[in-house]
Tab-separated table of C-alpha atoms and ligand atoms in Angstrom:
chain	number	residue	atom	x	y	z
C	5	MET	CA	-15.852	-10.690	21.157
C	6	VAL	CA	-17.775	-13.939	21.439
C	7	ASP	CA	-18.119	-15.971	24.644
C	8	THR	CA	-17.194	-18.901	23.750
C	9	PHE	CA	-16.326	-20.757	27.017
C	10	TYR	CA	-17.512	-20.612	30.748
C	11	ARG	CA	-15.715	-18.074	32.598
C	12	LYS	CA	-13.719	-18.322	35.787
C	13	THR	CA	-14.811	-14.760	36.513
C	14	ILE	CA	-17.326	-12.200	35.500
C	15	GLY	CA	-16.858	-8.603	35.409
C	16	GLY	CA	-13.170	-6.437	36.165
C	17	GLU	CA	-11.293	-5.201	33.063
C	18	LEU	CA	-11.041	-7.047	29.767
C	19	GLU	CA	-8.161	-9.699	29.191
C	20	LEU	CA	-5.741	-9.138	26.411
C	21	GLU	CA	-3.639	-12.492	24.876
C	22	PHE	CA	0.462	-11.582	25.159
C	23	ASP	CA	1.696	-10.021	22.032
C	24	SER	CA	5.142	-10.817	21.339
C	25	LEU	CA	5.848	-8.621	18.076
C	26	ASN	CA	6.950	-5.224	18.545
C	27	THR	CA	4.585	-2.643	17.038
C	28	TYR	CA	5.178	1.040	16.024
C	29	LEU	CA	3.636	3.854	14.142
C	30	THR	CA	5.193	6.404	11.869
C	31	ASP	CA	3.627	8.810	9.141
C	32	THR	CA	4.484	7.180	6.017
C	33	GLY	CA	5.361	3.921	4.594
C	34	ARG	CA	8.530	5.205	3.402
C	35	SER	CA	9.344	6.223	7.022
C	36	SER	CA	8.466	2.999	8.459
C	37	LEU	CA	10.878	1.565	5.995
C	38	ARG	CA	13.557	4.145	6.627
C	39	LEU	CA	13.281	2.790	10.182
C	40	ILE	CA	13.674	-1.023	9.453
C	41	LEU	CA	16.974	0.625	7.495
C	42	LYS	CA	18.095	2.284	10.264
C	43	SER	CA	18.043	-0.920	11.963
C	44	ASP	CA	21.258	-3.810	12.316
C	45	LEU	CA	19.443	-5.026	8.995
C	46	ARG	CA	21.288	-2.056	6.950
C	47	ASN	CA	23.960	-4.468	6.532
C	48	LYS	CA	22.296	-7.447	5.299
C	49	ARG	CA	22.074	-8.479	1.727
C	50	PHE	CA	18.255	-8.033	0.414
C	51	LEU	CA	16.431	-9.923	-2.433
C	52	LEU	CA	13.395	-6.821	-3.599
C	53	PRO	CA	10.659	-7.561	-6.239
C	54	ASP	CA	11.419	-6.127	-10.065
C	55	TYR	CA	7.706	-4.859	-9.748
C	56	LEU	CA	7.838	-2.061	-6.883
C	57	CYS	CA	7.192	1.326	-6.765
C	58	TRP	CA	10.286	4.084	-7.177
C	59	ILE	CA	10.330	5.110	-3.323
C	60	ILE	CA	11.812	1.548	-2.068
C	61	LEU	CA	14.704	1.702	-4.246
C	62	ASP	CA	15.366	5.432	-3.549
C	63	VAL	CA	15.097	4.808	0.241
C	64	PHE	CA	17.635	1.604	-0.167
C	65	ASP	CA	19.922	3.594	-2.233
C	66	GLU	CA	19.957	6.759	0.649
C	67	HIS	CA	20.700	4.256	3.079
C	68	LYS	CA	23.315	2.946	0.857
C	69	VAL	CA	21.480	-1.015	1.531
C	70	ASP	CA	22.647	-3.976	-0.900
C	71	TYR	CA	20.026	-5.458	-2.956
C	72	THR	CA	19.665	-7.666	-5.897
C	73	LEU	CA	15.975	-8.104	-7.735
C	74	TYR	CA	13.974	-10.695	-8.389
C	75	HIS	CA	11.303	-11.506	-11.098
C	76	VAL	CA	7.806	-11.016	-10.388
C	77	ASN	CA	5.469	-13.261	-12.596
C	78	GLU	CA	2.789	-11.446	-14.953
C	79	ASP	CA	0.031	-13.386	-12.857
C	80	LEU	CA	1.951	-11.185	-9.810
C	81	SER	CA	3.168	-14.371	-8.500
C	82	LEU	CA	7.252	-14.521	-7.335
C	83	ASN	CA	9.204	-16.244	-9.429
C	84	VAL	CA	10.474	-19.166	-7.032
C	85	ASP	CA	13.174	-20.202	-8.607
C	86	GLU	CA	15.017	-16.634	-9.121
C	87	ILE	CA	14.252	-16.183	-5.237
C	88	ASN	CA	15.703	-19.985	-4.454
C	89	GLY	CA	18.626	-19.196	-6.715
C	90	GLN	CA	20.203	-15.862	-5.244
C	91	GLU	CA	22.042	-15.632	-1.918
C	92	PHE	CA	20.550	-13.045	0.371
C	93	ASP	CA	19.494	-12.374	3.952
C	94	VAL	CA	16.490	-10.502	3.565
C	95	LEU	CA	13.415	-11.022	1.265
C	96	TYR	CA	11.442	-7.938	0.552
C	97	VAL	CA	8.016	-9.512	-0.460
C	98	ILE	CA	4.829	-6.591	-1.807
C	99	SER	CA	1.468	-7.648	-0.849
C	100	TYR	CA	0.416	-6.282	-4.427
C	101	PHE	CA	-3.255	-4.539	-3.779
C	102	GLY	CA	-3.588	-6.233	-1.071
C	103	LYS	CA	-2.912	-9.887	-1.882
C	104	ILE	CA	-0.542	-11.646	0.401
C	105	SER	CA	2.163	-13.262	-1.535
C	106	ALA	CA	1.899	-16.935	-1.580
C	107	LEU	CA	5.692	-17.945	-0.363
C	108	ALA	CA	5.167	-21.859	-1.290
C	109	GLY	CA	8.284	-22.834	-2.827
C	110	VAL	CA	10.453	-20.410	-1.303
C	111	GLU	CA	13.196	-21.436	0.958
C	112	ILE	CA	13.247	-19.054	3.840
C	113	ASN	CA	15.172	-20.124	6.774
C	114	ASP	CA	15.357	-19.204	10.533
C	115	ASP	CA	18.285	-16.928	9.897
C	116	GLN	CA	16.502	-14.889	6.894
C	117	VAL	CA	13.897	-12.275	7.320
C	118	LEU	CA	10.910	-11.641	5.520
C	119	ILE	CA	9.711	-8.424	5.172
C	120	GLU	CA	6.187	-7.869	3.872
C	121	ASP	CA	5.289	-4.751	2.092
C	122	ASN	CA	1.442	-4.397	2.809
C	123	VAL	CA	0.983	-0.938	1.955
C	124	PHE	CA	-2.353	-1.759	0.705
C	125	LEU	CA	-3.688	-3.601	3.903
C	126	PRO	CA	-5.198	-2.538	7.008
C	127	LEU	CA	-4.111	-4.693	9.531
C	128	PHE	CA	-2.149	-8.037	8.759
C	129	GLU	CA	-0.457	-11.078	10.270
C	130	LYS	CA	2.921	-12.775	10.641
C	131	PRO	CA	2.936	-16.028	8.629
C	132	LYS	CA	3.162	-18.575	11.440
C	133	THR	CA	6.194	-20.433	9.399
C	134	ILE	CA	7.862	-17.618	9.172
C	135	LYS	CA	10.598	-17.000	12.184
C	136	ASN	CA	12.196	-13.596	11.658
C	137	TRP	CA	9.594	-11.047	9.846
C	138	ILE	CA	8.580	-7.402	9.456
C	139	GLY	CA	5.206	-6.019	8.087
C	140	PHE	CA	4.433	-2.747	7.508
C	141	ASN	CA	1.266	-0.744	5.745
C	142	SER	CA	0.524	3.152	4.866
C	143	PHE	CA	-2.933	4.044	5.758
C	144	ARG	CA	-3.080	7.093	2.891
C	145	LYS	CA	-2.984	4.560	0.412
C	146	ILE	CA	-5.956	2.791	1.268
C	147	SER	CA	-8.218	5.447	3.537
C	148	SER	CA	-8.814	9.301	3.059
C	149	ALA	CA	-6.172	9.963	6.388
C	150	ALA	CA	-3.533	11.422	4.948
C	151	GLU	CA	-0.626	9.799	6.995
C	152	GLY	CA	0.144	6.844	9.132
C	153	SER	CA	1.738	3.496	8.826
C	154	LEU	CA	1.879	0.775	11.170
C	155	ILE	CA	4.900	-1.734	11.726
C	156	ARG	CA	4.327	-5.317	13.478
C	157	SER	CA	8.134	-7.216	13.634
C	158	THR	CA	9.730	-10.088	14.990
C	159	TYR	CA	12.757	-7.291	15.569
C	160	SER	CA	13.215	-3.875	17.930
C	161	LEU	CA	13.693	-1.190	15.437
C	162	PRO	CA	15.394	1.766	16.715
C	163	SER	CA	12.350	3.859	17.621
C	164	GLU	CA	14.724	6.477	18.849
C	165	TYR	CA	14.550	7.616	15.015
C	166	ILE	CA	10.975	8.177	14.867
C	167	LYS	CA	10.507	11.990	15.234
C	168	LYS	CA	7.808	12.887	17.813
C	169	GLU	CA	6.316	15.968	15.976
C	170	ALA	CA	3.792	15.449	13.191
C	171	PRO	CA	5.378	15.930	9.650
C	172	LEU	CA	5.295	19.222	7.587
C	173	PHE	CA	3.918	17.611	3.885
C	174	ILE	CA	0.189	16.966	5.915
C	175	GLN	CA	-0.468	20.468	6.419
C	176	SER	CA	-0.808	20.700	2.448
C	177	LYS	CA	-2.262	17.275	2.226
C	178	TYR	CA	-5.070	17.851	5.082
C	179	LYS	CA	-5.817	21.658	3.268
C	180	ALA	CA	-5.657	19.633	-0.231
C	181	LYS	CA	-8.467	17.076	0.689
C	182	ALA	CA	-10.541	19.879	2.226
C	183	THR	CA	-10.583	22.048	-0.646
C	184	LYS	CA	-11.572	18.985	-2.709
C	185	TYR	CA	-14.211	17.904	-0.296
C	186	GLU	CA	-15.595	21.619	-1.053
C	187	TYR	CA	-14.726	21.594	-4.701
C	188	LEU	CA	-17.153	18.227	-5.181
C	189	ASN	CA	-19.704	18.800	-2.155
C	190	LEU	CA	-20.060	22.665	-2.162
C	191	ASP	CA	-19.032	23.920	-5.513
C	192	GLN	CA	-16.266	26.319	-4.432
C	193	HIS	CA	-12.845	26.483	-5.512
C	194	SER	CA	-11.628	25.139	-8.972
C	195	GLU	CA	-9.619	21.740	-9.876
C	196	SER	CA	-6.367	23.524	-10.098
C	197	ASP	CA	-6.671	24.608	-6.224
C	198	TYR	CA	-6.828	21.399	-5.071
C	199	LEU	CA	-4.626	19.439	-7.267
C	200	PHE	CA	-1.532	22.018	-6.532
C	201	LEU	CA	-2.425	21.904	-2.471
C	202	PHE	CA	-1.858	17.906	-3.110
C	203	GLU	CA	1.285	18.346	-5.237
C	204	ASN	CA	2.824	20.562	-3.278
C	205	GLY	CA	2.068	18.170	-0.217
C	206	GLU	CA	3.942	15.120	-2.247
C	207	ARG	CA	6.426	17.530	-3.335
C	208	ILE	CA	7.573	18.174	1.086
C	209	LEU	CA	7.185	14.557	1.221
C	210	ASN	CA	9.361	13.357	-1.190
C	211	GLU	CA	12.276	16.263	0.344
C	212	GLN	CA	11.361	14.319	3.838
C	213	GLN	CA	14.281	12.125	4.760
C	214	ASP	CA	13.103	11.725	8.760
C	215	SER	CA	10.475	8.980	10.115
C	216	PHE	CA	7.653	11.445	12.270
C	217	TYR	CA	4.979	10.106	14.118
C	218	PRO	CA	1.250	10.683	12.881
C	219	SER	CA	-0.555	13.483	13.744
C	220	ASN	CA	-3.421	13.585	16.474
C	221	LYS	CA	-5.831	14.378	13.673
C	222	GLY	CA	-4.342	11.333	11.588
C	223	LEU	CA	-4.972	8.890	14.225
C	224	TYR	CA	-8.372	10.023	14.972
C	225	ASP	CA	-9.116	9.770	11.116
C	226	LEU	CA	-7.635	6.353	11.263
C	227	PHE	CA	-10.226	5.717	14.232
C	228	CYS	CA	-12.726	6.538	12.089
C	229	TYR	CA	-11.614	4.381	9.054
C	230	MET	CA	-11.101	1.303	10.996
C	231	GLN	CA	-14.661	1.619	12.979
C	232	ASN	CA	-16.242	1.450	9.368
C	233	LEU	CA	-13.827	-1.531	7.839
C	234	ASP	CA	-16.125	-4.128	7.300
C	235	GLU	CA	-18.950	-2.125	5.651
C	236	GLU	CA	-16.585	-0.603	3.498
C	237	SER	CA	-14.598	-4.499	2.751
C	238	GLU	CA	-17.914	-5.657	2.190
C	239	ARG	CA	-18.790	-2.707	-0.539
C	240	ARG	CA	-15.405	-3.172	-2.094
C	241	LYS	CA	-15.849	-6.892	-2.471
C	242	LYS	CA	-19.404	-6.127	-4.292
C	243	ASN	CA	-17.445	-3.480	-6.794
C	244	TYR	CA	-15.082	-6.189	-7.681
C	245	GLU	CA	-17.769	-8.588	-8.375
C	246	LEU	CA	-19.303	-5.848	-10.759
C	247	ILE	CA	-16.577	-5.176	-12.413
C	248	ASP	CA	-15.299	-8.709	-12.598
C	249	LYS	CA	-18.561	-9.647	-14.483
C	250	GLN	CA	-17.245	-7.575	-17.222
C	251	LEU	CA	-13.543	-7.013	-17.104
C	252	ILE	CA	-12.728	-10.980	-15.861
C	253	PRO	CA	-11.043	-11.375	-20.018
C	254	ILE	CA	-8.199	-8.867	-19.008
C	255	SER	CA	-8.149	-9.059	-15.223
C	256	ILE	CA	-5.053	-9.740	-13.358
C	257	GLY	CA	-7.023	-11.421	-10.423
C	258	VAL	CA	-6.360	-9.754	-7.196
C	259	ILE	CA	-8.840	-10.695	-5.180
C	260	SER	CA	-8.240	-10.240	-0.811
C	261	LYS	CA	-10.178	-9.912	1.906
C	262	TYR	CA	-9.395	-6.130	1.648
C	263	CYS	CA	-9.830	-5.136	-2.160
C	264	CYS	CA	-8.325	-1.994	-3.258
C	265	PHE	CA	-8.193	-2.041	-6.859
C	266	TYR	CA	-9.336	-3.792	-9.449
C	267	VAL	CA	-6.588	-4.532	-11.865
C	268	ILE	CA	-6.436	-4.859	-15.456
C	269	LYS	CA	-3.555	-5.906	-18.028
C	270	ILE	CA	-3.792	-4.716	-21.762
C	271	GLU	CA	-1.221	-3.852	-24.629
C	272	ASN	CA	-2.084	-0.387	-24.839
C	273	ARG	CA	-2.636	0.935	-21.737
C	274	ASP	CA	-0.878	4.386	-21.884
C	275	LYS	CA	-3.134	4.919	-25.001
C	276	LEU	CA	-6.585	3.919	-22.747
C	277	ARG	CA	-5.806	5.789	-20.092
C	278	ARG	CA	-5.065	9.126	-22.073
C	279	HIS	CA	-8.758	8.443	-23.123
C	280	LEU	CA	-10.389	8.019	-19.729
C	281	PHE	CA	-8.272	11.280	-18.764
C	282	ASP	CA	-10.779	13.317	-21.451
C	283	GLU	CA	-13.788	11.449	-19.783
C	284	ASN	CA	-11.751	13.497	-16.327
C	285	ILE	CA	-11.439	9.502	-15.099
C	286	PHE	CA	-7.647	9.406	-14.006
C	287	LEU	CA	-6.723	5.708	-12.962
C	288	PRO	CA	-3.355	4.840	-11.643
C	289	ALA	CA	-0.613	3.087	-13.337
C	290	HIS	CA	1.154	0.787	-10.476
C	291	TRP	CA	4.150	1.631	-11.107
C	292	PRO	CA	6.629	2.651	-13.826
C	293	SER	CA	10.060	1.211	-14.299
C	294	TYR	CA	12.616	2.364	-12.372
C	295	LYS	CA	16.307	2.222	-12.109
C	296	THR	CA	16.918	-1.422	-12.465
C	297	ALA	CA	13.432	-2.305	-11.581
C	298	LYS	CA	11.802	-3.230	-15.459
C	299	ASN	CA	8.823	-5.582	-15.504
C	300	SER	CA	6.433	-5.948	-18.346
C	301	LEU	CA	3.529	-5.163	-16.204
C	302	CYS	CA	4.789	-1.516	-15.541
C	303	GLU	CA	3.793	-1.039	-19.296
C	304	SER	CA	0.628	-2.808	-19.209
C	305	THR	CA	-1.620	-2.678	-16.039
C	306	LEU	CA	-4.411	0.017	-15.068
C	307	SER	CA	-5.747	-0.092	-11.376
C	308	ILE	CA	-9.453	0.612	-11.187
C	309	PRO	CA	-10.316	1.927	-7.529
C	310	LEU	CA	-12.371	0.248	-5.552
C	311	ASP	CA	-13.466	2.104	-2.676
C	312	SER	CA	-16.873	2.810	-1.961
C	313	ARG	CA	-16.817	6.478	-3.465
C	314	TYR	CA	-16.829	4.984	-6.981
C	315	THR	CA	-19.906	2.856	-6.799
C	316	GLN	CA	-22.029	4.994	-8.987
C	317	SER	CA	-19.685	5.661	-11.305
C	318	LEU	CA	-18.092	1.961	-11.988
C	319	PRO	CA	-20.663	1.113	-14.793
C	320	LYS	CA	-19.522	3.822	-16.769
C	321	ILE	CA	-15.949	3.189	-16.640
C	322	ILE	CA	-16.187	-0.577	-17.287
C	323	ASP	CA	-18.758	0.907	-20.704
C	324	MET	CA	-15.462	3.343	-21.699
C	325	ILE	CA	-13.062	0.730	-21.174
C	326	GLU	CA	-15.118	-2.117	-23.089
C	327	THR	CA	-16.024	0.000	-26.047
C	328	PHE	CA	-11.951	1.420	-26.210
C	329	LEU	CA	-11.174	-2.231	-26.346
C	330	LYS	CA	-14.211	-3.426	-28.112
C	331	ILE	CA	-14.406	-6.474	-26.100
V	409	PLP	C1	4.363	-1.195	-2.670
V	409	PLP	C2	4.996	0.241	-1.991
V	409	PLP	N1	5.730	0.377	-0.754
V	409	PLP	C3	5.679	1.392	-0.181
V	409	PLP	C4	5.657	2.634	-0.714
V	409	PLP	C5	5.728	3.633	0.272
V	409	PLP	O1	4.705	4.198	1.032
V	409	PLP	P1	4.168	5.775	1.171
V	409	PLP	O2	3.972	6.379	0.190
V	409	PLP	O3	3.125	6.149	2.348
V	409	PLP	O4	5.874	6.217	1.594
V	409	PLP	C6	4.641	2.722	-1.368
V	409	PLP	C7	4.037	3.877	-1.663
V	409	PLP	O5	3.183	4.310	-3.228
V	409	PLP	C8	3.723	1.250	-2.294
V	409	PLP	O6	3.626	1.156	-3.276
């Protein structure tokens, strides 16, 4: 906090500017989306991007909410003409890999609603030019926390649907995380031990249909993560710059205040991915085509994690990609 003006009073409790937005916490991004789709918005027409994670479509279908799709361009920009050419009440945009989608040219009026899927961002703000807005994230996508999703909204959402207890899936996830830690640092267990536990946790989550609050442990992990956010963001930026020096010709160019992946776009993505698997390098491919959502990005992108765990390993990953692609 910087003291920029002469204070009328000194001492007493700290002041805080009035916050007109509604704030909620759930266990996961999908739980936040379920809460949004249980509000009055469920009867509206949604416009979704054709490049997205499968769970989004499943949650929409589960709630029988109407949607049509708009195209996302190869550089991850929104196809403005396709958006403006369709009737919709709610526009759903994804901040791909932490980069807020630019809305320049998008016609969105004060009766319409913008949902920003900010799963890759720790914190986010309402765009100044938008009246009706909901933003949510998913901390498990960007930190070592197993759970937690923040919703900020101009709408009041039906929070009575958030179950007071912690969700079941986290038990297996926390066990998996501890087992992986002991495998990596203390030479205990085997890889399959923690992989089984991670998969089991994800299976339980995929069966879950309710929204839950995060557990107290989850909240504590998030406090620790937020405490180191500036340092972590700085390291990620440096990692981004390191990779960018070598892989810029195949980069999709997603730089944000909070980088999480360096995304490359290549023709023989699956071959490269399998080649890296053989070296114990498991890079995610965001996201496969699903149901009606098909985009050429689904077959061509590969994401290199930028978090500080991998700083030492990045030169090897870059070298392997360059050698494989002969660039
Ligand atoms: C863009 C996007 N939105 C929403 C979600 C759902 O988040 P969660 O897995 O925490 O439920 C995901 C999950 O990967 C995602 O990638």
